[in-house]
XYZ file of C-alpha atoms in Angstrom:
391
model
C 113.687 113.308 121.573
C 114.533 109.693 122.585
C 116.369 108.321 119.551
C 115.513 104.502 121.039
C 112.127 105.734 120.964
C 112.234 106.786 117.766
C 113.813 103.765 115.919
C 111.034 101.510 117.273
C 108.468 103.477 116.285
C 109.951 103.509 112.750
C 110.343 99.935 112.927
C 106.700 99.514 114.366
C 105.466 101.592 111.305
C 106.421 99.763 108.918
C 105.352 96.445 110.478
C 101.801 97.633 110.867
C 101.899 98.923 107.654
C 103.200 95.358 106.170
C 99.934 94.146 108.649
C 97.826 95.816 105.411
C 99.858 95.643 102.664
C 100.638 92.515 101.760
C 99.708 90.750 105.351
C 95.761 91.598 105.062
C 95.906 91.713 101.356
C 96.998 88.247 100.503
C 94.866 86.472 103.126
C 91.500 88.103 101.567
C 92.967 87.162 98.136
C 93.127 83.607 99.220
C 89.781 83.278 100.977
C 87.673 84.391 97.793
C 87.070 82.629 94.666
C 89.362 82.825 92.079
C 87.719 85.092 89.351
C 87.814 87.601 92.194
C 91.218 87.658 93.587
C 92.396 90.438 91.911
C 88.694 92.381 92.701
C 90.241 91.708 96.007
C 93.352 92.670 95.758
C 92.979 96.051 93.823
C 90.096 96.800 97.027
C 92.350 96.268 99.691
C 95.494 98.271 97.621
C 93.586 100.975 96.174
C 91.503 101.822 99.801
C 95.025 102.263 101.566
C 96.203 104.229 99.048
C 93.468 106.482 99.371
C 93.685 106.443 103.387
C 97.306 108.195 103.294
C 95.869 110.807 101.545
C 92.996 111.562 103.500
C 94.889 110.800 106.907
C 96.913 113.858 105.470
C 94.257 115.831 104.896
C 91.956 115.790 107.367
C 92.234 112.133 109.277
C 95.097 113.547 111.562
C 93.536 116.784 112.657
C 90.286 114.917 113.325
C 91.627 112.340 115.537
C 94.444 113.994 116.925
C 94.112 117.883 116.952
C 92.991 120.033 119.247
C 89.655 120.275 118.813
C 87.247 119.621 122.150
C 86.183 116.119 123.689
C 84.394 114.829 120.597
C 86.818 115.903 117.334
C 90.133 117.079 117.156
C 88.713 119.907 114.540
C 90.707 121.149 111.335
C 93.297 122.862 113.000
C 96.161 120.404 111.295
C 94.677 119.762 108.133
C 97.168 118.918 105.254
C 99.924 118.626 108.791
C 99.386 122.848 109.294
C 101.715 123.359 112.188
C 103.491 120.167 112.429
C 107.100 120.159 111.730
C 110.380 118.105 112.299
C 111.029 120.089 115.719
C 107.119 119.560 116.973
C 107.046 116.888 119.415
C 104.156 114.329 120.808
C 106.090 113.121 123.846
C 109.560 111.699 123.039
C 108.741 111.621 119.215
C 109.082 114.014 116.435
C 105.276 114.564 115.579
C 105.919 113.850 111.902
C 106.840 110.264 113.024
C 103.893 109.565 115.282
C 101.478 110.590 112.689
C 102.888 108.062 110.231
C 102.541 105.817 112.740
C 99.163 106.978 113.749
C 97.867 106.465 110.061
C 98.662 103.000 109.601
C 96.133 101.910 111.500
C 93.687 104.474 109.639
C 94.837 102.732 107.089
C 94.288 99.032 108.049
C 90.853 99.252 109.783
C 88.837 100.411 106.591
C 90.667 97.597 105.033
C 89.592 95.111 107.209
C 86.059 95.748 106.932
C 86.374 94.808 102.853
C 86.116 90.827 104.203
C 82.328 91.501 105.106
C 81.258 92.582 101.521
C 83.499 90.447 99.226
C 83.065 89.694 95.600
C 79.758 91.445 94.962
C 80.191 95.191 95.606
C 80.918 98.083 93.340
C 84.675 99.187 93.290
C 83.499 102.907 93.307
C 81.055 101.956 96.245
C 84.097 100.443 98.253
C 86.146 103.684 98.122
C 83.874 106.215 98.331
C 82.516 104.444 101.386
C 85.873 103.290 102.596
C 86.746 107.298 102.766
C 84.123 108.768 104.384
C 83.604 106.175 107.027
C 87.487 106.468 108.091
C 87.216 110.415 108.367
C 83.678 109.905 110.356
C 83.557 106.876 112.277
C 87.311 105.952 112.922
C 88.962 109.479 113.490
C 86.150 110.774 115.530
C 86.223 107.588 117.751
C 90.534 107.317 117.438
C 89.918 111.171 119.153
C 87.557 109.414 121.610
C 90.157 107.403 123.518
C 93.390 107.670 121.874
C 93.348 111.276 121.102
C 91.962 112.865 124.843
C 88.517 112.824 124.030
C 85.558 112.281 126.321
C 86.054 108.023 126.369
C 89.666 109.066 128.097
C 90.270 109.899 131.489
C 89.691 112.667 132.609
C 86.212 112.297 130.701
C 82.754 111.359 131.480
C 83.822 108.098 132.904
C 86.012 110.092 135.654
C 90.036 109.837 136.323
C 90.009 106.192 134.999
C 88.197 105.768 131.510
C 87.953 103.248 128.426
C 91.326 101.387 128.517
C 92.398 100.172 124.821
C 95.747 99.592 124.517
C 96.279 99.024 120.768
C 92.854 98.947 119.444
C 90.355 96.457 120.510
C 87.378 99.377 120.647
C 88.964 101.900 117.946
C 90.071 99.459 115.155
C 88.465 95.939 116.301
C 85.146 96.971 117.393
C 84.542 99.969 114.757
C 85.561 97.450 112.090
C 83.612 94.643 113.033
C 80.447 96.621 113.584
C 80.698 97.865 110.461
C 81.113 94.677 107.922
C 78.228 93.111 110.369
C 75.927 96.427 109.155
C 77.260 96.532 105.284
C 76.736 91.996 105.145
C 72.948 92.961 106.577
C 72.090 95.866 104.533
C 74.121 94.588 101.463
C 72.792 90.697 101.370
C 74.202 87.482 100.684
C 76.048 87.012 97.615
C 73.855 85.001 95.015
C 76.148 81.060 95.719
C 77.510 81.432 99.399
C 78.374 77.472 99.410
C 82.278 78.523 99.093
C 85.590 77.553 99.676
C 88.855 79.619 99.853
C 90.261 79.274 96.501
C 94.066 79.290 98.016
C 95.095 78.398 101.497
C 98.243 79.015 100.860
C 97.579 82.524 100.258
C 95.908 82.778 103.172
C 98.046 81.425 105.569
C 100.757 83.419 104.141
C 98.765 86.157 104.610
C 97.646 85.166 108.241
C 102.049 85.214 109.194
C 102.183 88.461 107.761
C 99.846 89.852 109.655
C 101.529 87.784 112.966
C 104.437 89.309 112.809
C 103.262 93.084 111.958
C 101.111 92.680 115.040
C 103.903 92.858 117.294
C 104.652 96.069 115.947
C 100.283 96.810 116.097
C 100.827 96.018 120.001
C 104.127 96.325 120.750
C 104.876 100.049 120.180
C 101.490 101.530 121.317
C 102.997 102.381 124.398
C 105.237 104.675 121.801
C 108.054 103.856 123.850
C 110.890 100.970 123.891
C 110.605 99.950 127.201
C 109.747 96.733 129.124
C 105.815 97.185 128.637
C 106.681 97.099 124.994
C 108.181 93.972 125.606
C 105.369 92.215 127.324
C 102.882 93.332 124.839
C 105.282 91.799 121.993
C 105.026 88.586 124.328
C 101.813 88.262 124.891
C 100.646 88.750 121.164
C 102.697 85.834 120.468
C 101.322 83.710 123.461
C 97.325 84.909 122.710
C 97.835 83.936 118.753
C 99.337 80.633 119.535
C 96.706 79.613 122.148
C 93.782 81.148 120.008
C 95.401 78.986 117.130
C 95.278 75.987 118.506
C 91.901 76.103 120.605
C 90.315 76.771 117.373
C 91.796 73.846 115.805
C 90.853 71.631 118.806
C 86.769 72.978 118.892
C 87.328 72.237 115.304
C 88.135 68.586 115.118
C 85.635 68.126 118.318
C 82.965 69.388 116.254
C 83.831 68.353 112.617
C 86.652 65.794 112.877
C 89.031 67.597 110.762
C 91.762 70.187 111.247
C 91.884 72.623 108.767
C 94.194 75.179 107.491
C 92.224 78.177 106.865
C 90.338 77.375 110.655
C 93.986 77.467 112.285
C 95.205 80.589 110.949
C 91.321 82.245 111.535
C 91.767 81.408 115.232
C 95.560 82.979 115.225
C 93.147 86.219 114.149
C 90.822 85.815 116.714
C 93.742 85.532 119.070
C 95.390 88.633 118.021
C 92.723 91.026 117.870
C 91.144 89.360 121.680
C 94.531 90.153 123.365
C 94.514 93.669 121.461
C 92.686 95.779 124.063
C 95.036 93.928 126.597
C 98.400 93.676 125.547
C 99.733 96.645 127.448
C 98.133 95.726 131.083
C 98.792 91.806 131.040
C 100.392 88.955 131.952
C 101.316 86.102 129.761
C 99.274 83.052 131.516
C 96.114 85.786 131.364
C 97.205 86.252 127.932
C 97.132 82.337 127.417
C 93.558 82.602 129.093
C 92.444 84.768 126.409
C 93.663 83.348 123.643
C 92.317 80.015 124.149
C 88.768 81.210 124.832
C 88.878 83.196 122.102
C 89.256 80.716 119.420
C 86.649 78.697 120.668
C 84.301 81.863 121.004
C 84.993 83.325 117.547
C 84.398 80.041 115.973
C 80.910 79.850 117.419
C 80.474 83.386 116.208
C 81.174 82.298 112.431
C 78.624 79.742 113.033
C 75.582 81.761 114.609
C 75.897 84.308 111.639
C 75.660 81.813 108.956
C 72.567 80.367 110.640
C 71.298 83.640 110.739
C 71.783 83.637 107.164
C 74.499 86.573 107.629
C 76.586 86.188 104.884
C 79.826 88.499 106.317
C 82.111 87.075 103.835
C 85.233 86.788 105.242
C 84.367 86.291 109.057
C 85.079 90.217 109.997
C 82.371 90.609 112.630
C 83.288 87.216 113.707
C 86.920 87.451 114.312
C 87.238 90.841 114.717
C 83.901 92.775 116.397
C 83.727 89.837 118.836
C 86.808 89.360 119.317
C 87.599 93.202 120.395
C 85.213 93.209 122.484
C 85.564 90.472 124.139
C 89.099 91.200 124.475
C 88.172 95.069 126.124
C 86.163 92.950 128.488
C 88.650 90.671 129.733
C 90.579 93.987 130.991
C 88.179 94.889 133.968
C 88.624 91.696 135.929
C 92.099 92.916 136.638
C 91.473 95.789 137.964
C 93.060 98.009 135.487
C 89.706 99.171 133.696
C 86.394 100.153 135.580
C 83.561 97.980 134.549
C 81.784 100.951 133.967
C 84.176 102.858 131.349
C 84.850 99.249 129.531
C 80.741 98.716 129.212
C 79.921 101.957 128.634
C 82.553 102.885 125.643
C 81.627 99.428 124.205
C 78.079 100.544 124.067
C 78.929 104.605 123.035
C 81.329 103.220 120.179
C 79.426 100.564 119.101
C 75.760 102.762 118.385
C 78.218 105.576 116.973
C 79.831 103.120 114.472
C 76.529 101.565 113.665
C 74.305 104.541 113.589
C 77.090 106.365 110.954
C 77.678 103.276 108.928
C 74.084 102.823 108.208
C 73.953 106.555 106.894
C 77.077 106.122 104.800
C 75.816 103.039 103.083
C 72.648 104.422 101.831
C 74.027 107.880 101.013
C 76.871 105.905 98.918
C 74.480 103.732 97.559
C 72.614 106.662 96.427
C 75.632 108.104 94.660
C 77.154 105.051 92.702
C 74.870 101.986 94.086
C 76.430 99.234 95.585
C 76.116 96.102 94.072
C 77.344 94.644 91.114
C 74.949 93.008 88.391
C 73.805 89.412 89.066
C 75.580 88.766 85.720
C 78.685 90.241 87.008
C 78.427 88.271 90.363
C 78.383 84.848 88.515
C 80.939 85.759 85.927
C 83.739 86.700 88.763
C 84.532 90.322 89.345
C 88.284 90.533 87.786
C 87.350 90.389 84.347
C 84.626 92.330 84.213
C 85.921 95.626 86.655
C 89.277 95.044 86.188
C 90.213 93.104 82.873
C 92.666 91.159 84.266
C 92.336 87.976 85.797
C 94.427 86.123 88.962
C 95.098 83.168 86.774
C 95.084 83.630 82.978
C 94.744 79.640 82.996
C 91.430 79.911 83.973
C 88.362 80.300 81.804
Protein backbone atom coordinates (compact mmCIF):
# COMPACT_ATOMS: atom_id res chain seq x y z
CA UNK A 1 0.00 0.00 0.00
CA UNK A 2 1.31 3.49 -0.94
CA UNK A 3 -0.33 5.78 1.61
CA UNK A 4 0.51 8.94 -1.01
CA UNK A 5 -1.32 6.88 -3.34
CA UNK A 6 -4.00 6.43 -1.35
CA UNK A 7 -4.75 10.02 -0.10
CA UNK A 8 -5.03 11.20 -3.73
CA UNK A 9 -7.21 8.81 -4.71
CA UNK A 10 -9.46 9.76 -1.75
CA UNK A 11 -9.10 13.23 -2.64
CA UNK A 12 -9.76 12.42 -6.44
CA UNK A 13 -13.02 10.62 -5.28
CA UNK A 14 -14.56 13.00 -3.91
CA UNK A 15 -13.78 15.61 -6.58
CA UNK A 16 -15.29 13.47 -9.28
CA UNK A 17 -17.99 12.80 -7.22
CA UNK A 18 -18.58 16.78 -6.55
CA UNK A 19 -18.15 16.65 -10.80
CA UNK A 20 -22.02 15.04 -10.39
CA UNK A 21 -23.31 16.19 -7.44
CA UNK A 22 -23.67 19.52 -7.34
CA UNK A 23 -21.08 20.36 -10.42
CA UNK A 24 -23.38 18.55 -13.22
CA UNK A 25 -26.47 19.08 -11.24
CA UNK A 26 -26.63 22.81 -11.02
CA UNK A 27 -25.49 23.50 -14.59
CA UNK A 28 -28.57 21.31 -16.05
CA UNK A 29 -30.74 23.15 -13.46
CA UNK A 30 -29.72 26.39 -14.98
CA UNK A 31 -29.96 25.53 -18.66
CA UNK A 32 -33.78 24.43 -18.46
CA UNK A 33 -36.76 26.45 -17.96
CA UNK A 34 -37.78 27.30 -14.76
CA UNK A 35 -40.97 25.16 -14.05
CA UNK A 36 -38.49 22.33 -14.59
CA UNK A 37 -35.54 22.96 -12.49
CA UNK A 38 -36.36 20.91 -9.84
CA UNK A 39 -37.61 17.95 -12.62
CA UNK A 40 -33.98 18.46 -13.21
CA UNK A 41 -32.58 18.41 -10.26
CA UNK A 42 -34.44 15.42 -8.55
CA UNK A 43 -33.20 13.41 -12.23
CA UNK A 44 -29.75 14.08 -11.88
CA UNK A 45 -29.89 13.36 -7.68
CA UNK A 46 -32.12 10.52 -7.67
CA UNK A 47 -30.10 8.56 -10.89
CA UNK A 48 -26.77 8.80 -8.76
CA UNK A 49 -28.31 7.65 -5.95
CA UNK A 50 -29.46 4.73 -7.62
CA UNK A 51 -25.91 4.17 -9.44
CA UNK A 52 -24.12 3.49 -5.90
CA UNK A 53 -26.36 0.91 -5.39
CA UNK A 54 -26.18 -0.89 -8.45
CA UNK A 55 -22.29 -0.22 -8.83
CA UNK A 56 -22.47 -2.35 -5.52
CA UNK A 57 -24.34 -4.84 -6.78
CA UNK A 58 -23.43 -5.82 -9.88
CA UNK A 59 -21.64 -2.59 -11.74
CA UNK A 60 -18.21 -3.54 -10.09
CA UNK A 61 -18.09 -7.21 -10.89
CA UNK A 62 -19.20 -6.41 -14.44
CA UNK A 63 -16.61 -3.97 -15.25
CA UNK A 64 -13.96 -5.02 -13.13
CA UNK A 65 -14.12 -8.80 -12.19
CA UNK A 66 -12.74 -11.52 -13.56
CA UNK A 67 -14.85 -12.57 -15.98
CA UNK A 68 -13.24 -13.14 -19.78
CA UNK A 69 -12.47 -10.35 -22.50
CA UNK A 70 -16.04 -9.09 -22.83
CA UNK A 71 -17.57 -8.93 -18.92
CA UNK A 72 -16.01 -9.13 -15.78
CA UNK A 73 -18.99 -11.77 -14.76
CA UNK A 74 -20.69 -11.89 -11.17
CA UNK A 75 -17.93 -13.10 -9.35
CA UNK A 76 -17.90 -9.73 -6.95
CA UNK A 77 -21.37 -8.99 -6.80
CA UNK A 78 -22.53 -7.06 -3.62
CA UNK A 79 -18.08 -6.63 -3.22
CA UNK A 80 -17.94 -10.86 -2.58
CA UNK A 81 -14.25 -11.20 -1.96
CA UNK A 82 -13.12 -7.73 -1.63
CA UNK A 83 -11.85 -6.65 1.64
CA UNK A 84 -9.65 -3.92 3.38
CA UNK A 85 -6.40 -6.19 2.85
CA UNK A 86 -7.35 -6.94 -1.11
CA UNK A 87 -5.30 -4.82 -3.21
CA UNK A 88 -5.60 -3.38 -7.04
CA UNK A 89 -2.00 -2.22 -7.35
CA UNK A 90 -0.89 0.19 -4.58
CA UNK A 91 -4.58 0.67 -3.38
CA UNK A 92 -6.78 -1.06 -0.99
CA UNK A 93 -9.49 -2.45 -3.49
CA UNK A 94 -12.30 -1.00 -1.38
CA UNK A 95 -10.86 2.47 -2.30
CA UNK A 96 -10.45 1.98 -6.03
CA UNK A 97 -13.93 0.78 -6.39
CA UNK A 98 -15.29 3.96 -4.83
CA UNK A 99 -13.32 5.59 -7.05
CA UNK A 100 -14.22 3.42 -9.92
CA UNK A 101 -18.04 4.17 -9.32
CA UNK A 102 -18.01 7.75 -9.53
CA UNK A 103 -17.70 7.80 -12.86
CA UNK A 104 -20.57 5.02 -13.13
CA UNK A 105 -22.15 7.39 -11.48
CA UNK A 106 -21.60 10.61 -13.56
CA UNK A 107 -21.90 9.20 -17.14
CA UNK A 108 -25.68 8.08 -16.84
CA UNK A 109 -26.06 11.50 -15.46
CA UNK A 110 -24.75 13.22 -18.19
CA UNK A 111 -26.82 11.71 -20.72
CA UNK A 112 -30.14 13.36 -18.75
CA UNK A 113 -29.12 16.85 -20.87
CA UNK A 114 -30.31 15.05 -24.18
CA UNK A 115 -33.93 14.33 -22.95
CA UNK A 116 -34.73 17.33 -20.66
CA UNK A 117 -38.05 18.52 -19.47
CA UNK A 118 -40.32 16.08 -21.29
CA UNK A 119 -39.55 12.54 -20.08
CA UNK A 120 -41.11 10.35 -17.47
CA UNK A 121 -39.21 10.31 -14.05
CA UNK A 122 -39.81 6.46 -13.85
CA UNK A 123 -38.57 6.24 -17.58
CA UNK A 124 -35.27 8.15 -16.57
CA UNK A 125 -34.32 5.64 -13.83
CA UNK A 126 -35.33 2.60 -14.99
CA UNK A 127 -33.42 3.42 -18.15
CA UNK A 128 -30.64 5.21 -16.38
CA UNK A 129 -30.05 1.61 -14.50
CA UNK A 130 -30.03 -0.75 -16.97
CA UNK A 131 -28.04 1.14 -19.50
CA UNK A 132 -25.11 1.72 -16.78
CA UNK A 133 -25.02 -2.14 -15.90
CA UNK A 134 -25.16 -2.93 -19.91
CA UNK A 135 -23.57 -0.40 -21.90
CA UNK A 136 -21.07 1.38 -19.46
CA UNK A 137 -19.74 -1.63 -17.30
CA UNK A 138 -19.45 -3.94 -20.18
CA UNK A 139 -17.51 -1.26 -22.21
CA UNK A 140 -15.54 0.20 -18.64
CA UNK A 141 -14.40 -3.91 -18.78
CA UNK A 142 -13.52 -3.27 -22.46
CA UNK A 143 -10.54 -0.98 -21.92
CA UNK A 144 -10.27 -0.10 -18.40
CA UNK A 145 -10.96 -3.41 -16.92
CA UNK A 146 -8.48 -5.90 -19.39
CA UNK A 147 -10.96 -6.65 -21.80
CA UNK A 148 -10.54 -7.30 -25.51
CA UNK A 149 -10.23 -3.13 -26.46
CA UNK A 150 -6.88 -3.44 -24.05
CA UNK A 151 -3.67 -4.63 -24.97
CA UNK A 152 -3.02 -7.59 -25.12
CA UNK A 153 -6.46 -7.86 -27.13
CA UNK A 154 -7.58 -8.01 -30.61
CA UNK A 155 -5.81 -4.87 -31.47
CA UNK A 156 -2.32 -6.63 -30.42
CA UNK A 157 0.34 -5.42 -27.56
CA UNK A 158 -0.80 -1.75 -28.07
CA UNK A 159 -4.72 -1.26 -27.95
CA UNK A 160 -7.48 1.58 -27.42
CA UNK A 161 -5.65 4.23 -25.31
CA UNK A 162 -8.25 6.27 -23.00
CA UNK A 163 -6.77 7.76 -20.31
CA UNK A 164 -9.70 9.06 -18.21
CA UNK A 165 -12.61 8.44 -20.36
CA UNK A 166 -12.99 9.96 -23.70
CA UNK A 167 -14.42 6.37 -25.27
CA UNK A 168 -15.91 4.84 -21.86
CA UNK A 169 -17.72 7.91 -20.35
CA UNK A 170 -17.57 10.64 -23.32
CA UNK A 171 -18.36 8.60 -26.23
CA UNK A 172 -20.93 6.02 -24.49
CA UNK A 173 -22.67 9.12 -23.13
CA UNK A 174 -22.88 11.11 -26.06
CA UNK A 175 -24.05 8.30 -28.28
CA UNK A 176 -26.59 7.70 -26.15
CA UNK A 177 -28.54 11.25 -25.56
CA UNK A 178 -27.94 11.57 -29.60
CA UNK A 179 -30.18 8.01 -29.83
CA UNK A 180 -32.80 8.90 -26.81
CA UNK A 181 -33.18 13.09 -28.59
CA UNK A 182 -33.93 10.93 -32.07
CA UNK A 183 -36.12 8.27 -30.85
CA UNK A 184 -37.69 10.53 -28.09
CA UNK A 185 -38.45 13.89 -30.34
CA UNK A 186 -38.30 17.43 -29.86
CA UNK A 187 -39.97 18.87 -27.00
CA UNK A 188 -43.32 20.62 -28.12
CA UNK A 189 -41.52 24.86 -27.84
CA UNK A 190 -37.67 24.27 -28.43
CA UNK A 191 -37.21 28.26 -28.97
CA UNK A 192 -35.45 28.35 -25.32
CA UNK A 193 -33.24 30.06 -23.22
CA UNK A 194 -31.39 28.94 -20.01
CA UNK A 195 -33.53 30.19 -17.32
CA UNK A 196 -30.26 30.94 -14.97
CA UNK A 197 -26.75 31.49 -16.13
CA UNK A 198 -25.66 31.85 -13.07
CA UNK A 199 -26.52 28.44 -12.21
CA UNK A 200 -24.90 27.27 -14.93
CA UNK A 201 -21.74 28.74 -14.79
CA UNK A 202 -21.56 27.80 -11.27
CA UNK A 203 -22.20 24.59 -12.26
CA UNK A 204 -19.67 24.64 -15.26
CA UNK A 205 -16.57 25.61 -12.14
CA UNK A 206 -17.73 22.80 -10.31
CA UNK A 207 -17.33 20.54 -12.71
CA UNK A 208 -13.62 22.41 -13.62
CA UNK A 209 -12.25 21.76 -10.70
CA UNK A 210 -13.59 18.01 -10.06
CA UNK A 211 -12.07 17.31 -13.45
CA UNK A 212 -8.70 17.52 -12.24
CA UNK A 213 -9.47 14.89 -9.96
CA UNK A 214 -11.61 13.00 -13.35
CA UNK A 215 -7.99 13.25 -15.08
CA UNK A 216 -5.64 13.72 -12.67
CA UNK A 217 -5.74 10.47 -10.62
CA UNK A 218 -6.53 7.98 -13.46
CA UNK A 219 -3.11 7.07 -13.49
CA UNK A 220 -4.18 5.91 -9.68
CA UNK A 221 -0.96 7.10 -8.65
CA UNK A 222 0.55 10.59 -7.27
CA UNK A 223 3.24 10.94 -9.45
CA UNK A 224 4.44 13.46 -12.10
CA UNK A 225 1.98 12.06 -14.92
CA UNK A 226 -0.68 12.97 -12.45
CA UNK A 227 0.62 16.24 -12.51
CA UNK A 228 0.64 16.88 -16.19
CA UNK A 229 -2.78 15.56 -16.63
CA UNK A 230 -3.97 18.12 -13.76
CA UNK A 231 -2.10 20.72 -16.12
CA UNK A 232 -3.28 20.08 -19.11
CA UNK A 233 -7.07 19.92 -18.07
CA UNK A 234 -6.60 23.35 -16.98
CA UNK A 235 -4.75 24.51 -20.23
CA UNK A 236 -7.47 22.43 -22.73
CA UNK A 237 -10.59 24.14 -20.67
CA UNK A 238 -9.13 27.55 -20.87
CA UNK A 239 -8.26 27.38 -24.61
CA UNK A 240 -11.61 25.50 -25.45
CA UNK A 241 -13.23 28.45 -23.40
CA UNK A 242 -12.11 31.05 -25.11
CA UNK A 243 -12.07 29.69 -28.85
CA UNK A 244 -15.66 29.16 -28.34
CA UNK A 245 -16.22 32.59 -27.28
CA UNK A 246 -14.14 33.95 -30.22
CA UNK A 247 -16.19 31.57 -33.16
CA UNK A 248 -18.97 33.01 -31.17
CA UNK A 249 -18.70 36.73 -31.56
CA UNK A 250 -17.26 35.97 -35.31
CA UNK A 251 -20.41 34.40 -36.07
CA UNK A 252 -23.07 36.21 -33.90
CA UNK A 253 -21.38 39.35 -32.54
CA UNK A 254 -21.96 38.62 -29.00
CA UNK A 255 -20.13 36.81 -26.21
CA UNK A 256 -22.19 34.93 -24.13
CA UNK A 257 -22.09 33.33 -20.82
CA UNK A 258 -23.65 30.06 -21.18
CA UNK A 259 -21.39 29.70 -24.83
CA UNK A 260 -18.10 30.31 -22.64
CA UNK A 261 -18.62 27.89 -20.01
CA UNK A 262 -20.13 25.19 -22.94
CA UNK A 263 -16.74 25.50 -24.66
CA UNK A 264 -14.78 25.02 -21.08
CA UNK A 265 -16.96 21.47 -21.50
CA UNK A 266 -15.97 20.82 -24.78
CA UNK A 267 -12.44 21.48 -23.65
CA UNK A 268 -12.49 19.14 -20.83
CA UNK A 269 -14.01 16.18 -22.17
CA UNK A 270 -11.57 16.72 -25.85
CA UNK A 271 -8.37 16.59 -23.68
CA UNK A 272 -10.01 13.56 -21.66
CA UNK A 273 -8.74 10.64 -23.77
CA UNK A 274 -5.35 12.61 -23.68
CA UNK A 275 -4.50 13.92 -20.51
CA UNK A 276 -2.19 11.15 -19.44
CA UNK A 277 0.09 11.00 -22.82
CA UNK A 278 0.40 14.90 -23.49
CA UNK A 279 2.02 17.89 -23.53
CA UNK A 280 0.63 21.20 -22.59
CA UNK A 281 1.07 23.27 -26.07
CA UNK A 282 -0.70 19.85 -27.70
CA UNK A 283 -3.07 20.26 -24.98
CA UNK A 284 -3.54 24.05 -26.01
CA UNK A 285 -3.96 22.57 -29.66
CA UNK A 286 -6.84 20.65 -28.56
CA UNK A 287 -8.57 22.78 -26.65
CA UNK A 288 -8.83 25.51 -29.04
CA UNK A 289 -10.09 23.31 -31.88
CA UNK A 290 -12.37 21.90 -29.83
CA UNK A 291 -14.46 24.80 -28.98
CA UNK A 292 -14.74 25.82 -32.34
CA UNK A 293 -15.68 22.13 -33.42
CA UNK A 294 -18.28 21.49 -30.70
CA UNK A 295 -19.93 24.71 -31.44
CA UNK A 296 -20.50 23.72 -35.04
CA UNK A 297 -21.77 20.45 -33.69
CA UNK A 298 -24.63 22.29 -31.60
CA UNK A 299 -25.44 23.94 -34.77
CA UNK A 300 -25.67 20.95 -37.39
CA UNK A 301 -28.05 19.10 -34.87
CA UNK A 302 -30.46 21.85 -34.52
CA UNK A 303 -30.63 22.12 -38.32
CA UNK A 304 -31.21 18.66 -38.37
CA UNK A 305 -34.01 19.38 -36.22
CA UNK A 306 -32.21 17.23 -33.32
CA UNK A 307 -33.47 18.61 -30.40
CA UNK A 308 -30.57 17.04 -27.75
CA UNK A 309 -31.50 19.41 -25.11
CA UNK A 310 -28.68 20.28 -23.36
CA UNK A 311 -25.87 19.90 -26.10
CA UNK A 312 -24.70 16.21 -24.76
CA UNK A 313 -23.86 14.68 -28.13
CA UNK A 314 -22.45 17.97 -28.98
CA UNK A 315 -20.05 18.62 -26.25
CA UNK A 316 -19.55 15.41 -25.13
CA UNK A 317 -19.85 12.41 -28.06
CA UNK A 318 -17.85 14.76 -30.33
CA UNK A 319 -15.84 15.95 -28.21
CA UNK A 320 -14.51 12.34 -26.90
CA UNK A 321 -13.96 11.35 -29.86
CA UNK A 322 -12.36 13.78 -31.25
CA UNK A 323 -10.24 13.97 -28.31
CA UNK A 324 -9.32 9.78 -28.67
CA UNK A 325 -8.34 10.87 -32.13
CA UNK A 326 -5.98 13.49 -31.43
CA UNK A 327 -3.91 10.65 -29.45
CA UNK A 328 -2.61 8.67 -32.58
CA UNK A 329 -0.70 11.50 -34.19
CA UNK A 330 1.71 11.15 -31.33
CA UNK A 331 2.51 8.04 -31.59
CA UNK A 332 1.21 6.75 -28.39
CA UNK A 333 -2.06 5.05 -29.87
CA UNK A 334 -2.17 2.93 -33.18
CA UNK A 335 -4.52 4.41 -35.65
CA UNK A 336 -5.94 1.21 -35.88
CA UNK A 337 -6.94 0.46 -32.05
CA UNK A 338 -8.14 4.37 -31.74
CA UNK A 339 -10.54 3.83 -35.08
CA UNK A 340 -11.47 0.63 -34.45
CA UNK A 341 -12.66 0.94 -30.55
CA UNK A 342 -14.37 4.21 -31.68
CA UNK A 343 -16.33 2.23 -34.14
CA UNK A 344 -16.78 -1.23 -31.67
CA UNK A 345 -17.97 1.19 -28.75
CA UNK A 346 -19.87 3.38 -30.59
CA UNK A 347 -22.39 0.43 -32.53
CA UNK A 348 -22.33 -1.35 -28.96
CA UNK A 349 -23.62 1.82 -27.19
CA UNK A 350 -26.02 2.55 -29.96
CA UNK A 351 -27.25 -0.86 -30.79
CA UNK A 352 -28.06 -1.42 -26.67
CA UNK A 353 -29.48 2.00 -26.16
CA UNK A 354 -31.96 1.60 -28.86
CA UNK A 355 -33.16 -1.77 -27.15
CA UNK A 356 -33.33 -0.18 -23.72
CA UNK A 357 -35.44 2.69 -24.86
CA UNK A 358 -38.16 0.74 -26.39
CA UNK A 359 -38.15 -2.04 -23.78
CA UNK A 360 -38.46 0.93 -21.06
CA UNK A 361 -40.86 2.58 -23.01
CA UNK A 362 -42.80 -0.51 -23.05
CA UNK A 363 -42.75 -0.79 -19.28
CA UNK A 364 -43.62 2.84 -18.04
CA UNK A 365 -43.62 4.91 -21.53
CA UNK A 366 -41.53 7.70 -21.86
CA UNK A 367 -42.98 10.84 -22.35
CA UNK A 368 -44.86 13.03 -20.35
CA UNK A 369 -48.43 14.39 -21.47
CA UNK A 370 -48.44 17.39 -23.86
CA UNK A 371 -50.38 19.03 -20.97
CA UNK A 372 -47.67 18.24 -18.62
CA UNK A 373 -44.93 19.50 -21.10
CA UNK A 374 -46.53 23.04 -21.29
CA UNK A 375 -47.42 23.28 -17.66
CA UNK A 376 -43.54 22.67 -16.49
CA UNK A 377 -42.64 19.34 -15.00
CA UNK A 378 -42.02 20.40 -11.11
CA UNK A 379 -45.45 20.85 -10.22
CA UNK A 380 -46.98 18.30 -11.76
CA UNK A 381 -44.23 15.12 -10.88
CA UNK A 382 -42.88 16.64 -8.11
CA UNK A 383 -45.23 19.27 -6.33
CA UNK A 384 -42.76 21.55 -5.63
CA UNK A 385 -41.62 24.23 -7.65
CA UNK A 386 -37.82 26.03 -8.09
CA UNK A 387 -39.34 29.37 -7.39
CA UNK A 388 -42.59 29.55 -5.38
CA UNK A 389 -42.75 33.25 -6.92
CA UNK A 390 -43.63 31.95 -10.01
CA UNK A 391 -47.08 31.12 -11.31
Amino acid sequence: MNSADMVWILVATTLVFFMAIPGLTLFYGGMVRARNVVNMFMQCFATACLMVVLWYAAGYSIAYGDGNGYWGGFGKLFLNGVTLDTMVGTLPEILFFAFQMTFAIITPVIILGACAERVKFGFVLLFSGLWMLLVYAPVAHWVWGGGFLSDGGIFGDLGVRDYAGGLVVHQTAGLAALVLAVVIGPRLNTKSNPHSPGLVMMGAAMLWVGWLGFNGVSALAADPTAAMAMTVTLIAGAASSLSWLAWEYVKFGKFTLVGMVTGTLSGLAAITPAAGFVDPAYALLIGAIAGMMCQEAVYLLRRFGIDDTLDVFAVHGVGGVYGSMMIAPLGIANWTAQIGGIDIVGAYTICVTLVLIFFCKGVVGIRVSEEHENSGLDKVLHGQRGYELLT
